[in-house]
Coordinates of C-alpha atoms and ligand atoms in Angstrom, one line a residue:
X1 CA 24.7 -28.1 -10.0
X2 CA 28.3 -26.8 -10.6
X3 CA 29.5 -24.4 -8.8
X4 CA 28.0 -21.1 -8.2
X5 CA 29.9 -17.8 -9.4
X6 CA 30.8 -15.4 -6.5
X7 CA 28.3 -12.6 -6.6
X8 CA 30.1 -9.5 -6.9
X9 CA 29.6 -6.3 -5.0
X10 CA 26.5 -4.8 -6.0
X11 CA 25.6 -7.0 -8.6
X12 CA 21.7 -8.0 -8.9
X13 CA 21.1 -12.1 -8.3
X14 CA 19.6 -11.9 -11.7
X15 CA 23.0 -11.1 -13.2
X16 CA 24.8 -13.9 -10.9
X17 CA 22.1 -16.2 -12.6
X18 CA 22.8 -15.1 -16.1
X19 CA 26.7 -15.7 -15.6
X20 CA 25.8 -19.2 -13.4
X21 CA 23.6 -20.1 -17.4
X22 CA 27.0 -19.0 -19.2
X23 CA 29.2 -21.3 -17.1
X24 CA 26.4 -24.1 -17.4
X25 CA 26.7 -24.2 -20.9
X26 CA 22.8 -25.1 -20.5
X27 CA 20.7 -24.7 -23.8
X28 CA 17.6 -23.9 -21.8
X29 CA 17.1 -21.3 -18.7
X30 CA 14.6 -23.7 -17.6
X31 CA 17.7 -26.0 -17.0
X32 CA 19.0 -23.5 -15.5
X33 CA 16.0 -22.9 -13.3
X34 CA 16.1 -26.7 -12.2
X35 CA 19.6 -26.5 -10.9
X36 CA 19.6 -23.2 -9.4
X37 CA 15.3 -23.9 -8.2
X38 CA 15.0 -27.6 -7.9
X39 CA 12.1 -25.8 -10.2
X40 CA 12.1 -25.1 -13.5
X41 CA 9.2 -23.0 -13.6
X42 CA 10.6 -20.8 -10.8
X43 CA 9.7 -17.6 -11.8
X44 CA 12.3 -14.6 -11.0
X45 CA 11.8 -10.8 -11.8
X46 CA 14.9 -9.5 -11.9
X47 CA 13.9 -7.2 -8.8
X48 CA 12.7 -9.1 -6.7
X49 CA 13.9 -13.1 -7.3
X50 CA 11.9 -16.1 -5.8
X51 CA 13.0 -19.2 -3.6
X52 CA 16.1 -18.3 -2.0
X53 CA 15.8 -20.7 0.4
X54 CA 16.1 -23.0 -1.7
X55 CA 18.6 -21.3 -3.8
X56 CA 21.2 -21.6 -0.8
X57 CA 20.3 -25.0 -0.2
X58 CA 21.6 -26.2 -3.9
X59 CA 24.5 -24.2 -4.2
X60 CA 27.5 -26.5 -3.2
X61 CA 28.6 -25.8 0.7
X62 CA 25.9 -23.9 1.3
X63 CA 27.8 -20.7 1.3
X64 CA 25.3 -18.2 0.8
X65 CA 22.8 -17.0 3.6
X66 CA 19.3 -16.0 2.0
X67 CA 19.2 -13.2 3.9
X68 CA 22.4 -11.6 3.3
X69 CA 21.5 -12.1 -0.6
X70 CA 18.4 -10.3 0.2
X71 CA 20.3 -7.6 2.0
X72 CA 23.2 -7.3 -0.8
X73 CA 21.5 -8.0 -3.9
X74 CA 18.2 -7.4 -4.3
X75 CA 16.6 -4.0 -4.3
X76 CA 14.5 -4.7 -0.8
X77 CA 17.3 -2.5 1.1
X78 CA 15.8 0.3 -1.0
X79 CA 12.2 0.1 -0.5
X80 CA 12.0 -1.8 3.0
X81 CA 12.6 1.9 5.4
X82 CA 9.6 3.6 3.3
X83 CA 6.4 0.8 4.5
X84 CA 5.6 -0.3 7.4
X85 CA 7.7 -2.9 9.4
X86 CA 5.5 -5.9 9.3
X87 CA 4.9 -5.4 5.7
X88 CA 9.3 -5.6 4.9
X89 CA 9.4 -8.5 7.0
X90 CA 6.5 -10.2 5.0
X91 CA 8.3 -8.9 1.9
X92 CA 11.3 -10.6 3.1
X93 CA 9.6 -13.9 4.1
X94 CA 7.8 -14.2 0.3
X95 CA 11.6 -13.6 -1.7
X96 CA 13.0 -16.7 1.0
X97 CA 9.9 -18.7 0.4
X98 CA 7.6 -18.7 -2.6
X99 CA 7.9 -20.3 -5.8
X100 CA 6.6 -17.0 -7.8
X101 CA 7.5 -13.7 -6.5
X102 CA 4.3 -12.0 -5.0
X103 CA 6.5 -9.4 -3.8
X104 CA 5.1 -7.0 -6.5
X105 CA 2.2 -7.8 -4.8
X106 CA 3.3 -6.8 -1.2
X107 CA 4.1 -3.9 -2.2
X108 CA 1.2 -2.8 -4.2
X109 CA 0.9 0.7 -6.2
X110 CA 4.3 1.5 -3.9
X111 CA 7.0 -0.3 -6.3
X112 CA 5.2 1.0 -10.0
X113 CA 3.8 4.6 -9.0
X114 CA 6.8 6.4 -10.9
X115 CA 8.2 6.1 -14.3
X116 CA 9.4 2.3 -14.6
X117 CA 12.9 1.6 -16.0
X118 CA 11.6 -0.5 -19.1
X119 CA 15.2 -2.1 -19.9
X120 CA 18.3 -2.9 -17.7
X121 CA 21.3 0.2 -17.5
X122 CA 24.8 0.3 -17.1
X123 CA 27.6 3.0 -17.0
X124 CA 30.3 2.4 -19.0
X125 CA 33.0 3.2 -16.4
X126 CA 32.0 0.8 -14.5
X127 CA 31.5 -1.5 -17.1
X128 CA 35.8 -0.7 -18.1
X129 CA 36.4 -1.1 -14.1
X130 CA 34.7 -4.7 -13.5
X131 CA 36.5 -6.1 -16.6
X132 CA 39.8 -5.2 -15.0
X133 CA 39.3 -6.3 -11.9
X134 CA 36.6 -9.0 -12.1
X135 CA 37.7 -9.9 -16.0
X136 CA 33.5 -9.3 -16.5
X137 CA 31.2 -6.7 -16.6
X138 CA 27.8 -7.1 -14.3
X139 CA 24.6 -5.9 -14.0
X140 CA 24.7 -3.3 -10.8
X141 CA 21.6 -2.8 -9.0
X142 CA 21.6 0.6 -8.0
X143 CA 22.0 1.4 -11.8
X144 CA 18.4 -0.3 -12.0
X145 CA 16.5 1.6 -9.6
X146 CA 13.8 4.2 -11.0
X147 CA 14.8 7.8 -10.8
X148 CA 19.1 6.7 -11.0
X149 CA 20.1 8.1 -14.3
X150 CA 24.0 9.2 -13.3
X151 CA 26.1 6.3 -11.9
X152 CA 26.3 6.9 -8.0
X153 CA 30.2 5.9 -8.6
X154 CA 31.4 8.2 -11.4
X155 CA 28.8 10.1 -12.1
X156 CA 28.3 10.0 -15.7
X157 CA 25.4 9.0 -17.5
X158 CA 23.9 5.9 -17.3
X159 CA 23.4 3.7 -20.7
X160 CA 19.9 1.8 -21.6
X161 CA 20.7 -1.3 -23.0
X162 CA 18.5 -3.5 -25.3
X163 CA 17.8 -6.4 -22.4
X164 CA 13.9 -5.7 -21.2
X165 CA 12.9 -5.1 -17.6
X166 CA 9.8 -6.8 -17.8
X167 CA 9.2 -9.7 -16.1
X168 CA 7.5 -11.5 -18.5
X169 CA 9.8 -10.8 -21.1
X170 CA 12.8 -11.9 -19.5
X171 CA 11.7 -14.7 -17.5
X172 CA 13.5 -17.6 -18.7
X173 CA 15.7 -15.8 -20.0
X174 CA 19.2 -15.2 -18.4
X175 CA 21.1 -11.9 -20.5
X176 CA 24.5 -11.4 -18.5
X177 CA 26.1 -7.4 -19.5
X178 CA 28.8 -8.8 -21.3
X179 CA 26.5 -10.2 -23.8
X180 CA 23.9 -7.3 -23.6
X181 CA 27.0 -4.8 -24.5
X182 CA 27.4 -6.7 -27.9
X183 CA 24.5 -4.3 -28.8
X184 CA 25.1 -0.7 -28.7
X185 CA 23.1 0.9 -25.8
X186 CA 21.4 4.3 -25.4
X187 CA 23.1 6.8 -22.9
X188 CA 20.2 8.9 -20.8
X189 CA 20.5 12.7 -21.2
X190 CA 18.6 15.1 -19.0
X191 CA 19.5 19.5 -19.4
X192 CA 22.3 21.0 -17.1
X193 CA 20.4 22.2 -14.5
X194 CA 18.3 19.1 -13.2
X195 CA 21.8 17.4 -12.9
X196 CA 22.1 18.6 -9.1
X197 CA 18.9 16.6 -8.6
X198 CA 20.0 13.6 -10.3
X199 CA 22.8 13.5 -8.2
X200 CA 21.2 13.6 -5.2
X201 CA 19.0 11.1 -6.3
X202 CA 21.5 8.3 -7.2
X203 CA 23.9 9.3 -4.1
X204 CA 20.5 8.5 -1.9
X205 CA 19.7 5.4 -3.6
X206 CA 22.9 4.0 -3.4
X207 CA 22.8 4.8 0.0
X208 CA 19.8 3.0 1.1
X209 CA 21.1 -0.1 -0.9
X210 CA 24.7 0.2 1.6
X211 CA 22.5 0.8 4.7
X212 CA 20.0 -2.1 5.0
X213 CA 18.3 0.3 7.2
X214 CA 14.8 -0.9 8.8
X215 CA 11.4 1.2 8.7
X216 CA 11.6 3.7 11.1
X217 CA 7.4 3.4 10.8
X218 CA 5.7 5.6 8.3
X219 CA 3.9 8.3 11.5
X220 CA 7.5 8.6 12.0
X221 CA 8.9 9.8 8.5
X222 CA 5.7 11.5 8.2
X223 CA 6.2 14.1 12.3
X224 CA 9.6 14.1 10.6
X225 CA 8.4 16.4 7.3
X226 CA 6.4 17.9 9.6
X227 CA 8.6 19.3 12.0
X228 CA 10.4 20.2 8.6
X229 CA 7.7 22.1 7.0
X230 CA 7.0 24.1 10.3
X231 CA 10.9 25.0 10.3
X232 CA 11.0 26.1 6.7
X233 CA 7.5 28.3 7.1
X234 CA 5.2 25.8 4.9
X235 CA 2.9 25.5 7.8
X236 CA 0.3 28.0 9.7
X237 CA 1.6 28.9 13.1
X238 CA -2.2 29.6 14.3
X239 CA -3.9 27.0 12.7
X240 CA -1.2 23.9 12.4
X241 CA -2.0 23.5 8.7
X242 CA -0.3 22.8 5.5
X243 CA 0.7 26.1 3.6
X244 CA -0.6 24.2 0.4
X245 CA -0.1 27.1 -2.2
X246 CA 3.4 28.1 -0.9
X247 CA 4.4 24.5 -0.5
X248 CA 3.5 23.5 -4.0
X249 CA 4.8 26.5 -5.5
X250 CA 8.3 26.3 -4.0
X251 CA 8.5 23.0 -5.1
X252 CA 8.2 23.0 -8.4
X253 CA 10.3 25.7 -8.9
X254 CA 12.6 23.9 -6.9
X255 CA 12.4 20.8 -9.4
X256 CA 10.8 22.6 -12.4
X257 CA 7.7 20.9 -13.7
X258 CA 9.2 19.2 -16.7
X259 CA 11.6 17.6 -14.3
X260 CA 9.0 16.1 -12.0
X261 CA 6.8 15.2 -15.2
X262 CA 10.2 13.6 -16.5
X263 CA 9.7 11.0 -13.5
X264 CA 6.5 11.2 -12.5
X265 CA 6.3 13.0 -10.3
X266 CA 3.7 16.1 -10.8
X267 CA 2.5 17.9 -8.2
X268 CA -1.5 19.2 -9.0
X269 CA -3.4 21.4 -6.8
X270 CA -5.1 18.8 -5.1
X271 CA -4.7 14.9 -4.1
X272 CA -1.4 14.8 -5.6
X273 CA 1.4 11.5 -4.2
X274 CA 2.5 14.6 -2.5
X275 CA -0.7 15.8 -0.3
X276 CA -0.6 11.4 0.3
X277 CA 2.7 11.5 1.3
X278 CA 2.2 14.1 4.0
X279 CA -1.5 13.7 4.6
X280 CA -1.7 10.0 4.5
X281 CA 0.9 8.5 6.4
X282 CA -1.0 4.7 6.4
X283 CA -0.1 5.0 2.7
X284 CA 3.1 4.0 2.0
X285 CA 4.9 5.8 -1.0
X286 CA 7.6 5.1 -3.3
X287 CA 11.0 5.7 -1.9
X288 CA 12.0 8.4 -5.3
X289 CA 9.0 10.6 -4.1
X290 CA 10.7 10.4 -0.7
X291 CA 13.8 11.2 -1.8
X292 CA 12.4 14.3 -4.0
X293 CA 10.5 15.7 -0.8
X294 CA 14.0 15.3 1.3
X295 CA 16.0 17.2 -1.2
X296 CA 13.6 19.9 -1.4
X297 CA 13.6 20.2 2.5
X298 CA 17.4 20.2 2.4
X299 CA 17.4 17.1 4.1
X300 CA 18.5 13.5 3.2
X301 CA 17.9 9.7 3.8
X302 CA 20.6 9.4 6.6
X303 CA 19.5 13.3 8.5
X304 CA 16.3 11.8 8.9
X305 CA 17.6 8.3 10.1
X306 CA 19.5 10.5 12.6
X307 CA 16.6 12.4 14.0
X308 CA 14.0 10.0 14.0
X309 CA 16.1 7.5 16.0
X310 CA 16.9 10.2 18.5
X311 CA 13.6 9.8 19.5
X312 CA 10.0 11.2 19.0
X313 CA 11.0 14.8 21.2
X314 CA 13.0 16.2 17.9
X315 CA 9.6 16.7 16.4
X316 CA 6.6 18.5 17.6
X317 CA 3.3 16.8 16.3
X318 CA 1.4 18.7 18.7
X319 CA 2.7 22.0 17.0
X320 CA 4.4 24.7 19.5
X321 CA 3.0 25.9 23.0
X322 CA 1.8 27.7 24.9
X323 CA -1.2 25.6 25.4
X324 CA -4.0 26.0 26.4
X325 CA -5.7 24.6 29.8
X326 CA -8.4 22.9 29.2
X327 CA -9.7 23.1 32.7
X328 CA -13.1 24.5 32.7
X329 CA -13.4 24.4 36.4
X330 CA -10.4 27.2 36.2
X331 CA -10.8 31.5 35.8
X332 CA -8.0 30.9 32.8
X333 CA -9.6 28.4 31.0
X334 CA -9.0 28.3 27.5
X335 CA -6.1 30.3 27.9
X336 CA -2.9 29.6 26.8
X337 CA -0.7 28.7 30.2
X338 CA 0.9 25.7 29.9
X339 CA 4.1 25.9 28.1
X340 CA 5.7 22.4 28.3
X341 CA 4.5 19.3 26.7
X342 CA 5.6 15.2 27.7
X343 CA 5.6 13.2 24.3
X344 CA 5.5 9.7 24.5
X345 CA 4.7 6.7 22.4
X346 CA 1.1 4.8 22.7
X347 CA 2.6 1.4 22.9
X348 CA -0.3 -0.3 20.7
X349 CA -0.9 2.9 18.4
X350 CA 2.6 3.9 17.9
X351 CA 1.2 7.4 18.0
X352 CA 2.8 10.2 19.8
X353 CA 0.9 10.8 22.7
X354 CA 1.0 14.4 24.6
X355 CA 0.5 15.3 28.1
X356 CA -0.2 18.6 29.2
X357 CA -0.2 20.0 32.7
X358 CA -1.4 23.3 34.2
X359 CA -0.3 25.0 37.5
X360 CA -4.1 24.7 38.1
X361 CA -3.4 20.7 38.9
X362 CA -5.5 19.8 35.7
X363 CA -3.6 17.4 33.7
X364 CA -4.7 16.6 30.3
X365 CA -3.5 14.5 27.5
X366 CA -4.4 13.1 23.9
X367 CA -2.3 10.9 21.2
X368 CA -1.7 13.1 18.5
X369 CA -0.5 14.3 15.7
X370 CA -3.1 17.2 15.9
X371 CA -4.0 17.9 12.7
X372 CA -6.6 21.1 12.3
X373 CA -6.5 23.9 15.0
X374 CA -9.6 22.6 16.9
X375 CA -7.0 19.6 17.9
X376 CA -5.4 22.0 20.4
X377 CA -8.7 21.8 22.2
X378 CA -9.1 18.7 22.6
X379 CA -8.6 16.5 26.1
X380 CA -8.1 12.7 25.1
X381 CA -7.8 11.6 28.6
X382 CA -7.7 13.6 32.2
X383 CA -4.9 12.4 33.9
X384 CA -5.1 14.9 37.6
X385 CA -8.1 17.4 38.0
X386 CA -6.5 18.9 40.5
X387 CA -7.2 21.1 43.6
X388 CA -8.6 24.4 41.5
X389 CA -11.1 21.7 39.7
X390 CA -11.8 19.6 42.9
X391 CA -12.6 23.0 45.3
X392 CA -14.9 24.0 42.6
X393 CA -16.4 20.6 42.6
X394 CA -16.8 21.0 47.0
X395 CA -18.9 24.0 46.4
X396 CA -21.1 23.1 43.8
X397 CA -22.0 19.8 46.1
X398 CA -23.5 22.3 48.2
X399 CA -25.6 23.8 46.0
X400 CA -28.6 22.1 44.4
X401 CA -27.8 21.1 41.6
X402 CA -28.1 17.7 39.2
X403 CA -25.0 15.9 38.2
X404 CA -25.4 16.7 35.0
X405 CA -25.4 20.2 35.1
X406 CA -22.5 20.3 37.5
X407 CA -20.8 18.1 34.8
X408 CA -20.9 20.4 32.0
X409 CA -19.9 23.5 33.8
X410 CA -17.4 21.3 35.1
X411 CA -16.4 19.8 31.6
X412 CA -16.6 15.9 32.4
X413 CA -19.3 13.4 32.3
X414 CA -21.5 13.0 35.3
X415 CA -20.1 9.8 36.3
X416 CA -17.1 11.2 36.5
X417 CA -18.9 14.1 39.1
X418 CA -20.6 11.2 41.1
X419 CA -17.3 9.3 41.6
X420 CA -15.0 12.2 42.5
X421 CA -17.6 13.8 45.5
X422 CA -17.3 10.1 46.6
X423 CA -13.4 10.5 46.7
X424 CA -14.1 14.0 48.2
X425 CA -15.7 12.6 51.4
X426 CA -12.6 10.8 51.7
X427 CA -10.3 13.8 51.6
Ligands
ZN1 ZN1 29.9 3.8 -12.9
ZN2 ZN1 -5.1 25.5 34.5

């Protein structure tokens, strides 16, 4: 192998590749492939390339770590905080590793449920900038992401080249910029007033490709829109549910429909990505739709960073209090007393978890998020009964009366009545 080119800031592997086949003066990319692969079948989408283990390993002096060319220049940093944690590292893993990149595969419906970028883009400032300081031009990635039609740098339009996207097309094939630009491009054009938006949308793009942030966890990002909704009215105080019909309204006419149709992105009545996004939070969704949903809440990629790390108390899955106590042993049963909640983290669910205590003694708590209204009334676990529920429980053992009974009008099973008059002899 000769020696590798020095991957510029930015610039996709896939472009270092093409400019590695220029310097080779190879006839074939599958020469190419055998020097860079030890593999001439290797097969490398330009998103997500293949063996970089072994990349590092051929390349003289060993000078590149596989996971810093991960980090720098491949488009992982961008979709690796929107699934879940085990899933990015597994992502990570398979682009180190395997011969053909199943990464399309980790990530499912995720990477191609909006509009694909068919053909590679570039923005001619940048283009005029790299020559004079790198002598070349080069592919950037964060011109290649879905959604990034403005260059995050200079804000311009972006231009569509002639060089396919597709993976099958291009997958011997090596097309550095310089060559592409030989060929006139296409610039993108979108009207006047979705520009804000596009903005936004390349700004937080590039920033997820600076930040190499991890997945905060998907039940994270999903209390987080939550707490948001609730704040900006789209949710019923009384009932904790989703103002559907106001939600979807003000957000199309925050976007306008032909803008979201533009990328994909409609929102219908029903079972739209965005009920999945806030309904579903298993699912994991692709990071433009995430980006659309933080703009329209006024919020962004690094606000929500912010708050989630502060910890799980920002939000409120359990909606606001008073709540009720769910003692039925008490006179105030059912009524709303308790006005402080705990939240803290189930350590094998991950789920918030809420305890609630009464003045009564009665302790209550259940992992959350509640989701309908009847959530509010529901005990997960009894944590203290205390002395309210206990003195009722002395009385009733003087009167005749089965376990059973005295466990409903007690609320708790009848075990739980037999083993507490034992601890009452005790007392
Ligand atoms: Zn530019
Ligand atoms: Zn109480």
């Amino acid at each position: 192998m000769i020696s590798f080119p020095s991957i510029y800031p930015d610039e996709l592997l896939y472009s270092a590749f093409a400019r590695y086949h220029r310097n080779s003066g190879n006839e074939s990319s599958r020469e190419t492939m055998k020097e860079l692969f030890d593999n001439p079948s290797t097969c490398s989408s330009i998103w997500f390339p293949s063996q970089l283990t072994e990349l590092t390993r051929q390349i003289p002096g060993q000078v590149y770590d596989p996971d810093e060319l991960i980090q720098k220049h491949t488009l992982i940093p961008y979709f690796a905080p929107f699934i879940p944690p085990e899933r990015a590292t597994r992502l990570v893993e398979t682009i180190k590793t395997y011969v053909s990149s199943s990464a399309n595969m980790i990530l499912g419906r995720t990477a191609f449920a909006v509009k694909p970028k068919l053909r590679l883009f570039y923005c001619d400032l940048c283009v005029r900038e790299d020559r004079e300081k790198y002598g070349e031009a080069y592919w950037r990635r964060s011109h290649q992401v879905e959604g990034v039609y403005l260059c995050p740098v200079h804000h311009n339009w972006l231009v569509q080249s002639k060089i396919s996207h597709q993976m099958r097309l291009s997958r011997y094939r090596y097309i550095m910029l310089e060559h592409a630009l030989q060929e006139a491009g296409e610039s993108c054009f979108f009207p006047n007033q979705t520009l804000d938006h596009l903005q936004f949308i390349s700004e937080q793009t590039q920033f997820l490709l600076d930040n190499q942030l991890s997945s905060p966890g998907l039940l994270n990002i999903s209390l987080f829109y939550i707490s948001k909704l609730r704040r900006n009215g789209f949710i019923y105080q009384a009932s904790n549910r989703i103002r559907w019909d106001k939600l979807l309204a003000s957000f199309k006419g925050h976007y306008g429909e032909a803008f979201l149709s533009e990328l994909n992105g409609e929102v219908g009545k029903e079972d739209s990505w965005l009920h999945k996004l806030l309904r579903k939070p298993r699912v994991a969704c692709h990071p433009l739709r995430h980006i659309l949903l933080l703009g329209f809440l006024g919020e962004s990629v690094e606000s929500m960073m912010n708050e989630i790390s502060k910890g799980s108390n920002q939000f409120d899955p359990f909606g606001q209090g008073p709540w009720p106590c769910l003692n039925k042993a008490a006179d105030h049963y059912m009524e709303q007393t308790i006005t402080s909640c705990k939240i803290t983290r189930g350590s094998k669910t991950g789920k918030p978890v809420g305890t609630f205590a009464c003045n009564c003694g009665f302790v209550y708590s259940r992992s959350g998020p509640d989701i309908i209204e009847s959530d509010r009334y529901r005990v997960g676990r009894v944590k203290e009964f205390g002395d309210v529920w206990i003195k009722k429980l002395a009385e009733m053992s003087n009167q005749d009366l089965a376990a059973r009974s005295q466990a409903k009008l007690l609320g708790c099973d009848p075990q739980t009545v037999i083993n507490q008059r034992k601890l009452l002899i005790f007392k």
